[in-house]
XYZ file of C-alpha atoms in Angstrom:
565
model
C -125.761 49.698 167.801
C -125.662 52.239 164.972
C -122.594 54.352 164.327
C -122.685 58.181 164.346
C -122.286 58.123 160.557
C -125.382 55.963 160.121
C -127.335 58.103 162.594
C -126.479 61.399 160.862
C -127.056 59.928 157.387
C -130.442 58.610 158.528
C -131.411 61.980 159.992
C -130.633 63.811 156.730
C -132.356 61.051 154.737
C -135.572 61.274 156.781
C -135.533 65.068 156.709
C -135.379 65.120 152.903
C -138.345 62.761 152.661
C -140.298 64.981 155.062
C -139.443 68.141 153.109
C -140.453 66.556 149.799
C -143.742 65.422 151.304
C -144.607 69.115 151.733
C -143.808 70.026 148.127
C -146.386 69.946 145.380
C -144.123 68.570 142.617
C -144.039 64.893 143.772
C -147.818 64.718 143.883
C -148.153 66.310 140.455
C -145.760 63.688 139.091
C -147.718 60.860 140.713
C -150.976 61.991 139.128
C -149.278 62.420 135.757
C -147.758 58.920 135.902
C -151.047 57.301 136.976
C -152.898 59.104 134.197
C -150.401 57.994 131.570
C -150.530 54.401 132.794
C -154.306 54.538 132.313
C -153.902 56.138 128.898
C -151.336 53.605 127.676
C -153.441 50.743 129.030
C -156.567 51.958 127.256
C -155.161 53.324 123.987
C -151.801 51.594 123.653
C -150.833 49.322 120.750
C -151.841 46.228 122.749
C -155.542 46.716 122.000
C -154.993 47.504 118.335
C -152.403 44.798 117.594
C -153.584 42.008 119.870
C -150.692 42.137 122.352
C -151.377 40.814 125.849
C -151.422 43.744 128.288
C -149.534 41.788 130.963
C -147.110 39.832 128.802
C -143.466 40.028 129.799
C -142.413 41.881 126.657
C -145.250 44.411 126.802
C -144.384 45.222 130.424
C -140.730 45.618 129.423
C -141.726 47.857 126.513
C -143.924 50.057 128.699
C -141.086 50.660 131.138
C -138.709 51.538 128.297
C -141.178 54.135 127.049
C -141.878 55.402 130.546
C -138.184 55.773 131.349
C -137.389 57.704 128.171
C -140.444 59.162 126.431
C -142.661 60.467 129.222
C -140.273 63.262 130.179
C -138.965 61.388 133.199
C -135.385 62.606 132.524
C -136.756 66.140 132.837
C -138.944 65.406 135.871
C -135.850 63.881 137.493
C -134.337 67.368 137.685
C -137.361 68.706 139.595
C -136.761 66.261 142.449
C -132.974 65.881 142.387
C -131.588 69.197 141.179
C -131.846 71.734 143.980
C -132.006 69.947 147.342
C -128.615 71.283 148.497
C -129.198 74.585 146.713
C -132.273 75.173 148.907
C -130.173 75.066 152.078
C -127.826 77.751 150.752
C -130.662 79.799 149.280
C -132.542 79.813 152.602
C -129.336 80.664 154.469
C -129.487 77.691 156.848
C -126.169 76.182 155.732
C -124.222 77.735 158.685
C -126.716 76.145 161.080
C -126.399 72.731 159.378
C -122.616 72.731 159.230
C -122.263 73.979 162.793
C -123.302 70.461 163.779
C -120.761 67.594 163.848
C -121.869 66.310 160.450
C -119.462 65.143 157.745
C -119.958 66.332 154.189
C -120.210 62.743 152.899
C -123.122 61.834 155.165
C -124.778 65.182 154.435
C -124.493 64.755 150.654
C -125.426 61.072 150.564
C -128.354 61.642 152.918
C -129.599 64.424 150.654
C -129.124 62.374 147.486
C -130.691 59.111 148.650
C -133.555 60.915 150.415
C -134.548 62.683 147.199
C -133.897 59.610 145.065
C -136.172 57.572 147.326
C -138.929 60.154 146.721
C -138.310 59.920 142.962
C -138.540 56.114 143.085
C -141.812 56.337 145.018
C -143.223 58.746 142.415
C -142.273 56.458 139.523
C -143.443 53.329 141.327
C -147.066 54.473 141.026
C -146.754 53.912 137.262
C -145.729 50.294 137.844
C -148.383 49.834 140.519
C -151.103 51.209 138.243
C -150.155 48.844 135.423
C -150.092 45.959 137.887
C -153.611 46.748 139.137
C -155.031 47.314 135.647
C -154.402 43.701 134.627
C -157.406 42.830 136.826
C -159.714 45.201 134.881
C -159.359 44.370 131.174
C -161.848 45.571 128.609
C -163.548 43.222 126.176
C -160.979 43.967 123.451
C -157.909 43.170 125.555
C -155.909 39.947 125.738
C -154.840 39.067 129.266
C -152.435 36.355 130.342
C -152.342 34.724 133.799
C -151.676 36.966 136.791
C -148.139 38.482 136.733
C -146.047 40.027 139.545
C -142.330 39.473 138.941
C -142.066 41.282 135.551
C -143.478 44.504 137.022
C -140.858 44.521 139.777
C -137.928 43.216 137.692
C -138.282 45.596 134.769
C -139.089 48.548 137.017
C -135.876 48.091 139.003
C -133.557 47.330 136.082
C -135.007 49.729 133.518
C -136.359 52.685 135.481
C -134.534 52.758 138.833
C -131.034 51.955 137.569
C -131.225 54.349 134.621
C -132.495 57.279 136.643
C -130.019 56.566 139.410
C -127.367 57.802 136.967
C -129.431 60.734 135.683
C -130.361 61.780 139.221
C -126.755 61.595 140.419
C -125.667 63.763 137.480
C -128.304 66.434 138.169
C -127.554 66.313 141.895
C -123.807 66.683 141.309
C -124.152 69.578 138.881
C -126.687 71.406 141.048
C -124.670 70.988 144.234
C -121.299 72.015 142.768
C -122.639 74.987 140.789
C -125.359 75.879 143.320
C -127.497 77.045 140.417
C -130.914 75.521 139.766
C -131.061 77.300 136.407
C -128.097 75.274 135.132
C -129.789 72.041 136.212
C -133.070 72.933 134.537
C -131.197 74.078 131.446
C -129.472 70.689 131.211
C -132.829 68.975 131.741
C -134.396 70.991 128.917
C -131.452 70.117 126.657
C -131.509 66.423 127.532
C -133.476 65.160 124.543
C -131.554 67.184 121.906
C -128.250 66.050 123.422
C -129.352 62.414 123.566
C -130.555 62.531 119.952
C -127.159 63.869 118.893
C -125.453 61.166 120.960
C -127.612 58.511 119.318
C -127.046 59.757 115.763
C -123.340 60.503 116.068
C -122.307 57.800 118.525
C -124.659 54.861 119.017
C -125.852 54.491 115.436
C -122.270 54.021 114.161
C -121.367 51.322 116.684
C -121.744 47.559 116.246
C -124.859 46.117 117.837
C -123.132 44.725 120.937
C -121.354 48.016 121.679
C -124.596 49.906 121.077
C -126.321 47.804 123.726
C -123.418 48.269 126.122
C -123.359 52.095 125.888
C -127.137 52.718 125.639
C -128.129 53.695 129.176
C -131.848 53.380 128.348
C -131.452 49.956 126.665
C -133.593 51.215 123.792
C -131.713 48.976 121.366
C -132.623 45.836 123.347
C -135.647 43.741 122.456
C -137.224 42.640 119.163
C -136.696 44.465 115.905
C -138.674 47.653 115.124
C -139.700 47.997 118.765
C -141.972 44.951 118.450
C -143.825 46.114 115.340
C -141.795 43.735 113.187
C -143.030 40.612 115.017
C -146.360 38.829 115.257
C -148.632 39.147 118.284
C -148.340 35.420 119.030
C -144.556 35.643 119.186
C -144.535 38.734 121.446
C -147.148 37.302 123.812
C -144.915 34.299 124.458
C -141.635 36.222 124.549
C -139.854 36.419 127.907
C -137.271 39.201 128.073
C -134.105 37.823 129.653
C -131.221 40.081 130.589
C -128.153 38.903 128.709
C -124.629 39.302 130.143
C -124.190 42.322 127.877
C -127.329 43.958 129.273
C -126.214 43.197 132.840
C -122.840 44.750 132.028
C -124.702 47.824 130.779
C -126.564 48.119 134.081
C -123.287 47.750 136.015
C -121.710 50.475 133.871
C -124.641 52.805 134.610
C -124.342 52.259 138.378
C -120.563 52.718 138.186
C -120.966 56.026 136.306
C -123.404 57.212 138.986
C -120.894 56.246 141.702
C -118.211 58.245 139.887
C -120.481 61.325 139.853
C -121.158 61.042 143.579
C -117.456 60.457 144.324
C -116.478 63.596 142.417
C -119.171 65.481 144.306
C -117.935 64.330 147.709
C -114.354 65.261 146.829
C -115.154 68.657 145.332
C -117.861 69.828 147.721
C -116.541 72.351 150.246
C -118.200 73.651 153.377
C -117.576 77.379 153.693
C -115.444 78.183 156.707
C -115.668 81.360 158.736
C -112.891 83.855 158.191
C -110.123 84.124 160.819
C -109.512 87.802 160.224
C -109.101 89.913 163.317
C -112.299 91.609 164.302
C -112.297 95.363 164.339
C -114.058 97.203 167.095
C -115.499 100.681 166.875
C -115.455 102.869 169.959
C -118.504 105.065 170.194
C -118.017 108.260 172.208
C -121.301 109.364 173.693
C -121.826 113.084 174.038
C -122.159 114.463 177.567
C -125.695 115.504 178.452
C -126.560 119.159 178.271
C -128.342 121.204 180.869
C -131.774 120.491 179.401
C -133.760 118.731 176.697
C -136.411 120.732 174.905
C -139.715 119.558 173.465
C -142.683 121.219 171.861
C -143.390 124.400 173.731
C -147.115 123.893 173.549
C -146.950 120.572 175.367
C -143.775 120.298 177.452
C -141.591 122.698 179.383
C -137.842 122.577 179.710
C -136.298 119.718 181.649
C -134.390 121.450 184.335
C -131.414 120.384 186.422
C -133.727 118.602 188.843
C -134.935 116.396 185.933
C -138.555 117.284 186.591
C -140.913 117.372 183.651
C -144.156 119.279 183.901
C -146.847 118.331 181.392
C -149.167 121.080 180.341
C -152.569 119.554 179.612
C -154.921 121.712 177.569
C -158.223 122.430 179.186
C -160.194 120.963 176.272
C -159.202 118.331 173.722
C -161.307 117.643 170.598
C -161.485 113.952 169.645
C -160.993 113.077 165.963
C -163.949 111.830 163.997
C -163.623 108.159 162.973
C -165.291 106.859 159.843
C -165.142 103.440 158.211
C -163.091 103.493 155.003
C -162.601 99.752 154.410
C -166.144 98.805 153.487
C -167.938 98.597 150.177
C -167.328 96.874 146.886
C -164.398 99.100 145.897
C -162.478 98.287 149.082
C -163.193 94.560 148.661
C -161.886 94.687 145.080
C -158.713 96.436 146.271
C -158.135 93.761 148.925
C -158.785 90.993 146.422
C -156.357 92.563 143.979
C -153.688 92.833 146.684
C -154.208 89.222 147.776
C -154.086 88.042 144.170
C -150.829 89.934 143.642
C -149.292 88.134 146.628
C -150.477 84.759 145.339
C -148.921 85.415 141.934
C -145.589 86.391 143.493
C -145.558 83.201 145.545
C -146.547 81.127 142.522
C -143.782 82.691 140.465
C -141.250 81.380 142.983
C -142.444 77.785 142.459
C -139.529 76.210 140.572
C -141.457 73.163 139.398
C -143.364 75.379 136.953
C -140.123 75.989 135.042
C -140.182 72.360 133.930
C -143.860 71.404 134.126
C -145.315 74.170 131.952
C -142.932 73.759 128.966
C -143.318 69.991 129.146
C -147.113 70.304 129.231
C -146.973 72.500 126.135
C -144.685 70.092 124.261
C -146.718 66.987 125.080
C -150.004 68.746 124.265
C -148.888 69.537 120.701
C -146.860 66.337 120.274
C -149.392 64.520 118.058
C -150.024 67.419 115.687
C -146.336 68.330 115.511
C -144.789 64.941 114.708
C -147.516 62.786 113.184
C -149.736 62.943 110.138
C -152.718 65.247 110.624
C -155.937 64.322 108.861
C -158.328 67.297 108.883
C -161.899 66.546 109.926
C -163.566 69.857 109.101
C -160.427 71.974 108.752
C -156.850 71.848 109.969
C -157.555 74.418 112.682
C -160.452 72.360 114.034
C -158.271 69.243 114.182
C -155.403 71.107 115.849
C -157.730 72.695 118.409
C -159.512 69.430 119.240
C -156.321 67.355 119.509
C -154.430 69.827 121.715
C -157.477 70.409 123.948
C -157.852 66.681 124.630
C -154.136 66.310 125.415
C -154.015 69.434 127.593
C -156.969 68.392 129.742
C -154.867 65.832 131.623
C -152.234 68.389 132.613
C -154.827 70.943 133.673
C -156.471 68.419 136.003
C -153.233 67.701 137.831
C -152.088 71.311 137.860
C -155.295 72.661 139.396
C -155.654 69.962 142.050
C -152.126 70.207 143.374
C -151.457 73.921 143.082
C -154.803 74.690 144.699
C -153.859 72.422 147.610
C -150.484 74.130 147.874
C -152.068 77.599 147.888
C -154.757 76.671 150.416
C -152.345 75.210 152.988
C -149.195 77.250 152.406
C -149.759 79.716 155.254
C -150.484 76.937 157.754
C -147.338 75.017 156.802
C -145.202 78.165 157.061
C -146.877 79.000 160.403
C -147.916 82.482 159.289
C -151.640 81.725 159.296
C -152.273 83.650 162.579
C -150.657 86.719 160.997
C -152.871 86.419 157.937
C -156.014 85.836 159.958
C -155.310 88.789 162.245
C -155.431 91.167 159.277
C -158.734 92.958 158.551
C -159.146 91.005 155.318
C -162.466 89.287 154.563
C -162.625 85.577 153.853
C -163.843 86.412 150.355
C -160.497 87.970 149.420
C -158.484 85.109 150.952
C -160.435 82.264 149.318
C -161.258 83.882 145.998
C -157.660 84.975 145.402
C -156.511 81.346 145.703
C -159.287 80.268 143.351
C -158.452 82.947 140.805
C -154.690 82.377 140.815
C -155.168 78.723 139.883
C -157.679 79.593 137.173
C -155.340 82.291 135.841
C -152.405 79.864 135.729
C -154.522 77.393 133.755
C -155.629 80.123 131.349
C -152.014 81.136 130.746
C -151.141 77.513 129.999
C -154.097 77.273 127.600
C -153.020 80.470 125.818
C -149.453 79.168 125.473
C -150.687 75.886 123.982
C -152.933 77.735 121.514
C -150.096 79.991 120.342
C -147.700 77.048 120.038
C -150.277 75.035 118.124
C -150.854 77.899 115.692
C -147.090 78.228 115.194
C -146.790 74.478 114.480
C -149.675 74.695 112.030
C -147.940 77.499 110.154
C -144.586 75.702 110.119
C -146.135 72.510 108.757
C -147.995 74.487 106.079
C -151.468 73.416 107.202
C -153.141 76.640 106.211
C -155.353 78.582 106.452
C -155.069 79.242 110.189
C -158.411 80.035 111.828
C -158.636 81.537 115.310
C -162.356 80.777 115.710
C -162.049 77.003 116.255
C -159.446 77.506 118.980
C -161.596 80.073 120.785
C -164.645 77.855 120.458
C -163.049 74.612 121.651
C -161.042 76.142 124.481
C -163.781 78.553 125.538
C -166.696 76.102 125.537
C -164.869 72.938 126.525
C -161.786 73.702 128.642
C -162.716 76.958 130.375
C -165.739 75.461 132.244
C -163.574 72.461 133.155
C -160.971 74.762 134.691
C -163.565 76.702 136.693
C -165.300 73.539 137.902
C -162.151 71.697 138.974
C -160.761 74.785 140.729
C -164.040 75.342 142.602
C -164.265 71.711 143.720
C -160.603 71.725 144.788
C -161.114 74.818 146.959
C -164.183 73.239 148.550
C -162.428 69.927 149.275
C -159.432 71.666 150.843
C -161.702 73.674 153.135
C -163.866 70.662 153.994
C -161.110 68.082 154.580
C -158.452 70.546 155.875
C -155.600 68.310 154.783
C -154.120 68.611 151.318
C -152.812 65.050 151.280
C -156.293 63.696 151.956
C -157.564 65.929 149.151
C -154.916 64.546 146.795
C -155.889 60.970 147.629
C -159.605 61.702 147.212
C -158.987 63.522 143.915
C -156.774 60.787 142.472
C -159.119 58.012 143.590
C -162.203 59.762 142.266
C -160.553 60.595 138.943
C -159.326 57.018 138.475
C -162.763 55.576 139.297
C -164.538 57.976 136.941
C -162.029 57.324 134.182
C -162.644 53.605 134.504
C -166.425 54.159 134.337
C -166.026 56.325 131.250
C -163.839 53.697 129.547
C -166.495 50.978 129.932
C -169.308 53.146 128.626
C -170.806 54.805 131.740
C -170.190 58.406 130.756
C -173.408 60.393 131.133
C -172.801 64.152 131.207
C -174.295 64.493 134.723
C -171.222 62.781 136.202
C -168.809 63.537 133.360
C -167.947 67.219 133.867
C -165.092 67.152 131.333
C -167.372 65.526 128.699
C -164.871 62.756 128.045
C -165.887 61.035 124.782
C -169.132 63.040 124.722
C -168.285 65.971 122.490
C -167.474 66.734 118.901
C -166.723 70.056 117.310
C -170.133 70.128 115.643
C -171.907 69.551 118.975
C -170.207 72.361 120.920
C -173.055 74.814 120.371
C -175.597 72.303 121.723
C -173.797 71.668 125.046
C -173.627 75.262 126.246
C -176.311 74.698 128.857
C -174.400 71.678 130.166
C -171.265 73.800 130.544
C -173.283 76.471 132.328
C -174.527 73.799 134.751
C -170.972 72.851 135.785
C -170.006 76.521 136.191
C -172.951 76.924 138.581
C -171.781 73.820 140.479
C -168.336 75.422 140.791
C -169.916 78.632 142.115
C -171.872 76.600 144.679
C -168.658 74.861 145.788
C -166.854 78.180 146.285
C -169.858 79.522 148.233
C -169.883 76.442 150.487
C -166.145 76.804 151.007
C -166.740 80.391 152.139
C -169.383 79.242 154.616
C -167.276 76.385 156.004
C -164.015 78.346 156.161
C -162.465 77.917 159.580
C -161.593 81.577 160.143
C -164.419 83.869 161.207
C -164.863 87.030 159.161
C -163.283 90.078 160.700
């Protein structure tokens, strides 16, 4: 028989999982992690250097990179930072704490519920790598079927490390009740860790460096594997030494200290015991009569009899329709789009996702050697466009699903549908807000790329290549993906089904493209089919996919559940 503590902890735990299942951020993270697993599998150093893609060391190395390099310390803040803050922001904390619930079970239920969601999001990376060992390309070396390394390294490298990071974000966010502080710490994570590595870890002996490195980046062969032969690495089995086990114990202990401090410092606001003050309202005594418009009513006399004077003839007002026509439709669309932008602005995950998308899109041209093909601007535009495409795919799919089903989840859909607003304004505003968000992200990447080009001295800077690559290549992709996403959400009427269909279809197409089946008729993003010189010759292909997007939006309008008013 379960104790009340276990029952209340379990209730909070399950509620957090349910709330996160209705947020868009976990699904965006899942798509991002699956896409990066595919990218690292296809273009990682294993293919170039002859490393086995499922060797024990290569699995260990992938999880080290995933835990540190992919922005997971920043994504951790999106899931863990503001779960308690939401209760206070929505004003439901008095309702929660009016129940017989202890602060420890409330806090631990919140923490472990969100951490379980984070583990599920990161597990898709491990699961994708596990599945990909069954689909090697002709250039890959594959060892016998592996299971244990994927589970072992995922638990000890990813889960344990981010248990500490998540507990820190959760503690800071709960005690300060400020999501901005949490996101600020997340944005400053990499600079702070670099300083810690240069000032602290680099000056320690090797055994102390391993003990105090929470990511275990110093473990493993020299030069991150590049200093060893492929034959040696393919046979290497990474064993966790007592020093590495002690490191993992230290990380868990530090996380327990954070949660202990949180439980001791967290206070539930109590109601004030001040004496209530009452105000006595003296009502005026009624007069002898109440007077109304002389043309309609007469005086109310002592007998309280009212005599209504009805005119002999009343002219009815003329009624004309003022909500029809193109101008009225444009006004309604503009109003609906304004509402969608205000709602989108309140989405906190964008605070982290958009800057991270910008940084990762310009990562290659900012930190590695750039070899100009035609010119530096062409290379910068092509490289950033290819990197940005992945983020745009995930952003459009998940934020379109969120916009399409938001009113139903908040139970305000009957209010929206009762308004004299045509389906065109409702559907097209959701389509346009996603396209507009993608265009803003594209513009930010272009400006950042130009700034990096100037800083690195790769002049002259040309605007034309950026406009050409982004306008001919990415803009039709954005329109097509947004149109298909709107159509799928209307057709399937369940955003989670749409997410599964989108992820499955994208993974299947990506696999087909990687093995050479990449004809433009089923390759709308022209993966591996374009060069800068060929952009002018594929305009008609881009126009074709824009027309397909228009057809999808038109079908969505026809199949929309609400009848036009």
